[in-house]
mmCIF file of C-alpha atoms in Angstrom:
data_model
loop_
_atom_site.group_PDB
_atom_site.id
_atom_site.type_symbol
_atom_site.label_atom_id
_atom_site.label_comp_id
_atom_site.label_asym_id
_atom_site.label_seq_id
_atom_site.Cartn_x
_atom_site.Cartn_y
_atom_site.Cartn_z
ATOM 1 C CA MET A 21 51.330 -97.774 122.080
ATOM 2 C CA LYS A 22 49.539 -100.649 120.735
ATOM 3 C CA CYS A 23 45.796 -100.872 121.300
ATOM 4 C CA ARG A 24 43.345 -103.863 120.742
ATOM 5 C CA THR A 25 41.039 -102.260 118.474
ATOM 6 C CA PRO A 26 40.922 -98.885 116.206
ATOM 7 C CA LEU A 27 38.205 -97.568 118.728
ATOM 8 C CA ASP A 28 40.592 -98.111 121.598
ATOM 9 C CA ALA A 29 43.178 -95.965 119.726
ATOM 10 C CA ILE A 30 40.897 -92.912 119.113
ATOM 11 C CA GLN A 31 39.752 -93.078 122.522
ATOM 12 C CA TRP A 32 43.212 -93.003 123.872
ATOM 13 C CA LYS A 33 44.154 -90.171 121.531
ATOM 14 C CA ALA A 34 41.326 -88.251 122.661
ATOM 15 C CA ALA A 35 42.010 -88.716 126.367
ATOM 16 C CA ILE A 36 45.878 -87.805 125.880
ATOM 17 C CA LEU A 37 44.743 -84.527 123.726
ATOM 18 C CA GLU A 38 42.228 -83.644 126.309
ATOM 19 C CA SER A 39 45.114 -84.024 129.035
ATOM 20 C CA MET A 40 47.534 -81.817 127.044
ATOM 21 C CA ASN A 41 45.125 -79.151 126.763
ATOM 22 C CA SER A 42 43.806 -78.950 129.981
ATOM 23 C CA VAL A 43 46.085 -80.046 133.148
ATOM 24 C CA GLY A 44 48.860 -80.987 131.172
ATOM 25 C CA ARG A 45 49.290 -77.359 129.010
ATOM 26 C CA ILE A 46 51.614 -76.335 131.973
ATOM 27 C CA TRP A 47 54.195 -78.764 131.008
ATOM 28 C CA LEU A 48 54.476 -77.812 127.347
ATOM 29 C CA GLU A 49 54.920 -74.113 127.969
ATOM 30 C CA ASN A 50 58.222 -72.477 128.081
ATOM 31 C CA HIS A 51 59.458 -71.867 131.611
ATOM 32 C CA PRO A 52 62.145 -69.392 133.046
ATOM 33 C CA TYR A 53 65.700 -70.284 132.938
ATOM 34 C CA GLY A 54 65.004 -73.156 130.314
ATOM 35 C CA SER A 55 63.312 -75.122 133.275
ATOM 36 C CA THR A 56 61.195 -78.058 132.428
ATOM 37 C CA PHE A 57 59.306 -77.300 135.637
ATOM 38 C CA PRO A 58 56.808 -74.345 135.909
ATOM 39 C CA VAL A 59 57.029 -71.561 138.647
ATOM 40 C CA ARG A 60 54.788 -72.574 141.513
ATOM 41 C CA ARG A 61 53.872 -69.300 143.729
ATOM 42 C CA ALA A 62 52.828 -69.151 147.326
ATOM 43 C CA GLN A 63 54.779 -72.248 148.263
ATOM 44 C CA SER A 64 55.625 -73.074 151.889
ATOM 45 C CA VAL A 65 59.247 -72.952 151.580
ATOM 46 C CA GLN A 66 62.301 -71.456 153.269
ATOM 47 C CA TRP A 67 65.777 -71.359 152.285
ATOM 48 C CA PHE A 68 68.446 -71.833 155.115
ATOM 49 C CA VAL A 69 72.095 -70.849 154.480
ATOM 50 C CA ASP A 70 73.767 -71.350 157.869
ATOM 51 C CA GLY A 71 73.693 -74.507 160.094
ATOM 52 C CA ARG A 72 72.236 -72.212 163.300
ATOM 53 C CA SER A 73 69.017 -71.376 161.571
ATOM 54 C CA PHE A 74 68.508 -74.824 159.802
ATOM 55 C CA MET A 75 69.388 -76.714 163.063
ATOM 56 C CA GLU A 76 66.954 -74.386 165.282
ATOM 57 C CA HIS A 77 64.051 -74.627 162.606
ATOM 58 C CA ALA A 78 64.695 -78.493 162.288
ATOM 59 C CA ALA A 79 64.604 -78.933 166.006
ATOM 60 C CA ASN A 80 61.366 -76.807 166.293
ATOM 61 C CA MET A 81 59.717 -78.938 163.766
ATOM 62 C CA MET A 82 60.906 -82.161 165.358
ATOM 63 C CA GLU A 83 59.097 -81.055 168.620
ATOM 64 C CA LEU A 84 55.866 -80.910 166.642
ATOM 65 C CA ALA A 85 56.197 -84.341 165.583
ATOM 66 C CA ARG A 86 53.656 -86.963 166.460
ATOM 67 C CA GLU A 87 54.452 -90.295 164.698
ATOM 68 C CA GLU A 88 57.706 -90.265 163.171
ATOM 69 C CA ILE A 89 60.674 -88.157 162.122
ATOM 70 C CA PHE A 90 62.925 -89.845 159.223
ATOM 71 C CA ILE A 91 66.344 -88.784 158.876
ATOM 72 C CA ALA A 92 68.678 -89.729 156.083
ATOM 73 C CA GLY A 93 72.088 -88.523 155.666
ATOM 74 C CA TRP A 94 75.876 -89.264 155.128
ATOM 75 C CA TRP A 95 76.943 -88.336 158.898
ATOM 76 C CA LEU A 96 74.629 -88.383 161.965
ATOM 77 C CA SER A 97 75.860 -87.132 165.359
ATOM 78 C CA PRO A 98 73.279 -87.710 168.070
ATOM 79 C CA GLU A 99 75.440 -85.686 170.541
ATOM 80 C CA ILE A 100 74.913 -82.262 168.910
ATOM 81 C CA PHE A 101 72.779 -79.404 170.111
ATOM 82 C CA MET A 102 70.441 -78.276 167.807
ATOM 83 C CA LYS A 103 70.063 -75.075 169.449
ATOM 84 C CA ARG A 104 73.106 -73.204 171.028
ATOM 85 C CA PRO A 105 74.207 -72.315 173.402
ATOM 86 C CA PRO A 106 72.844 -75.016 175.606
ATOM 87 C CA VAL A 107 71.097 -72.751 178.265
ATOM 88 C CA GLU A 108 68.428 -75.493 178.704
ATOM 89 C CA GLY A 109 70.476 -78.495 179.872
ATOM 90 C CA ASN A 110 70.361 -81.247 177.206
ATOM 91 C CA ARG A 111 66.809 -80.460 175.783
ATOM 92 C CA TRP A 112 68.061 -79.504 172.353
ATOM 93 C CA ARG A 113 70.262 -82.323 172.115
ATOM 94 C CA LEU A 114 69.293 -84.507 168.895
ATOM 95 C CA ASP A 115 69.228 -87.732 170.891
ATOM 96 C CA GLU A 116 66.952 -86.133 173.734
ATOM 97 C CA ILE A 117 64.644 -84.663 170.852
ATOM 98 C CA LEU A 118 64.522 -88.285 169.216
ATOM 99 C CA LYS A 119 62.767 -90.786 171.390
ATOM 100 C CA VAL A 120 64.089 -93.836 169.502
ATOM 101 C CA LEU A 121 67.278 -94.057 167.393
ATOM 102 C CA ARG A 122 66.809 -96.782 164.788
ATOM 103 C CA HIS A 123 69.557 -98.018 162.620
ATOM 104 C CA PRO A 124 69.010 -100.271 159.619
ATOM 105 C CA ASP A 125 70.795 -103.615 160.076
ATOM 106 C CA HIS A 126 73.438 -104.183 157.565
ATOM 107 C CA TYR A 127 75.163 -107.490 157.632
ATOM 108 C CA LEU A 128 77.309 -108.759 154.820
ATOM 109 C CA SER A 129 75.594 -112.265 155.356
ATOM 110 C CA SER A 130 72.123 -110.459 154.415
ATOM 111 C CA GLY A 131 73.554 -109.366 151.030
ATOM 112 C CA THR A 132 72.939 -105.966 152.317
ATOM 113 C CA PHE A 133 76.208 -103.906 152.082
ATOM 114 C CA PHE A 134 77.272 -100.898 154.011
ATOM 115 C CA TRP A 135 76.831 -97.972 151.780
ATOM 116 C CA ALA A 136 75.946 -93.949 151.941
ATOM 117 C CA HIS A 137 74.995 -91.389 149.743
ATOM 118 C CA HIS A 138 75.424 -87.715 150.325
ATOM 119 C CA GLU A 139 71.781 -86.643 150.569
ATOM 120 C CA LYS A 140 70.485 -84.898 153.401
ATOM 121 C CA LEU A 141 66.848 -85.472 154.472
ATOM 122 C CA ILE A 142 64.414 -84.913 157.321
ATOM 123 C CA VAL A 143 60.640 -85.876 156.953
ATOM 124 C CA ILE A 144 58.646 -85.152 159.971
ATOM 125 C CA ASP A 145 55.381 -87.193 160.118
ATOM 126 C CA GLN A 146 55.255 -87.183 156.458
ATOM 127 C CA LEU A 147 54.300 -83.791 156.225
ATOM 128 C CA ILE A 148 57.144 -81.260 156.712
ATOM 129 C CA ALA A 149 60.283 -82.019 154.794
ATOM 130 C CA PHE A 150 63.965 -80.699 154.843
ATOM 131 C CA VAL A 151 65.710 -81.739 151.732
ATOM 132 C CA GLY A 152 69.375 -81.101 150.906
ATOM 133 C CA GLY A 153 72.003 -79.038 152.661
ATOM 134 C CA VAL A 154 73.263 -79.847 156.311
ATOM 135 C CA ASP A 155 73.994 -83.212 157.795
ATOM 136 C CA LEU A 156 72.950 -83.389 161.665
ATOM 137 C CA CYS A 157 76.356 -83.833 162.767
ATOM 138 C CA PHE A 158 79.826 -82.298 164.097
ATOM 139 C CA GLY A 159 81.240 -79.395 162.057
ATOM 140 C CA ARG A 160 77.855 -78.269 160.498
ATOM 141 C CA TRP A 161 76.590 -75.738 162.915
ATOM 142 C CA ASP A 162 77.485 -72.299 162.069
ATOM 143 C CA ASP A 163 76.026 -68.867 161.863
ATOM 144 C CA CYS A 164 76.295 -65.800 159.457
ATOM 145 C CA ARG A 165 79.903 -65.056 161.123
ATOM 146 C CA HIS A 166 81.243 -68.414 160.105
ATOM 147 C CA LYS A 167 83.508 -68.707 163.288
ATOM 148 C CA LEU A 168 85.768 -71.462 163.889
ATOM 149 C CA ALA A 169 84.374 -72.529 167.432
ATOM 150 C CA ASP A 170 80.513 -72.561 167.535
ATOM 151 C CA CYS A 171 80.211 -71.332 171.081
ATOM 152 C CA GLY A 172 81.765 -69.147 173.856
ATOM 153 C CA SER A 173 83.098 -70.284 176.831
ATOM 154 C CA VAL A 174 80.868 -70.946 179.738
ATOM 155 C CA LYS A 175 82.701 -70.097 182.996
ATOM 156 C CA ILE A 176 82.156 -72.837 185.905
ATOM 157 C CA SER A 177 84.713 -71.494 188.214
ATOM 158 C CA GLU A 178 87.868 -69.121 188.025
ATOM 159 C CA GLN A 179 89.924 -71.976 186.990
ATOM 160 C CA GLN A 180 87.629 -73.629 184.505
ATOM 161 C CA ASN A 181 86.525 -72.840 181.191
ATOM 162 C CA ILE A 182 84.289 -75.331 179.107
ATOM 163 C CA CYS A 183 82.637 -75.253 175.654
ATOM 164 C CA LEU A 184 79.144 -76.671 176.381
ATOM 165 C CA GLY A 185 77.606 -77.921 173.170
ATOM 166 C CA GLY A 186 80.717 -77.521 171.125
ATOM 167 C CA ASP A 187 81.354 -78.927 168.054
ATOM 168 C CA PHE A 188 84.042 -81.337 168.565
ATOM 169 C CA SER A 189 85.439 -81.141 165.087
ATOM 170 C CA MET A 190 86.016 -77.339 165.897
ATOM 171 C CA VAL A 191 88.465 -76.469 168.591
ATOM 172 C CA CYS A 192 87.512 -74.629 171.825
ATOM 173 C CA PHE A 193 90.471 -73.024 173.832
ATOM 174 C CA SER A 194 90.285 -71.529 177.231
ATOM 175 C CA LEU A 195 93.044 -68.680 177.146
ATOM 176 C CA SER A 196 92.962 -67.595 180.906
#
């Protein structure tokens, strides 16, 4: 670091040492598992293993949104049902929860090229965030049983079975 005067250098050194010995001390200590970050206790975080619990919780939080919901992902299917089976009509369909869908404009003439990353991110009102894990798309909804089809048949009549809210990358058969 270059300083204009020797006094500036002394003051900078004192400020850096003060920071290292107070709020910065946490970064100089050894942390579990060789991490560079300290363990943080009493944080409001939750782990999700299955698509069902993730999508249900995300839908509940989206319902609380007042200003904005930002979603970034590799694949987004607005037609998916966040809560299943869909016993309340289309209420829990993603495109019904979201009031406006905005896709960025990507045109070759603008110099912006089509690209995608694999991060999965949902931020609600810049207060609640879901980071990593599951794209909001077909083929991601599952539960602890990890069945090939995500819902049972709903009988409309004796001759017809349908799979409402089905994940269309999975197959639903009527065996009757």
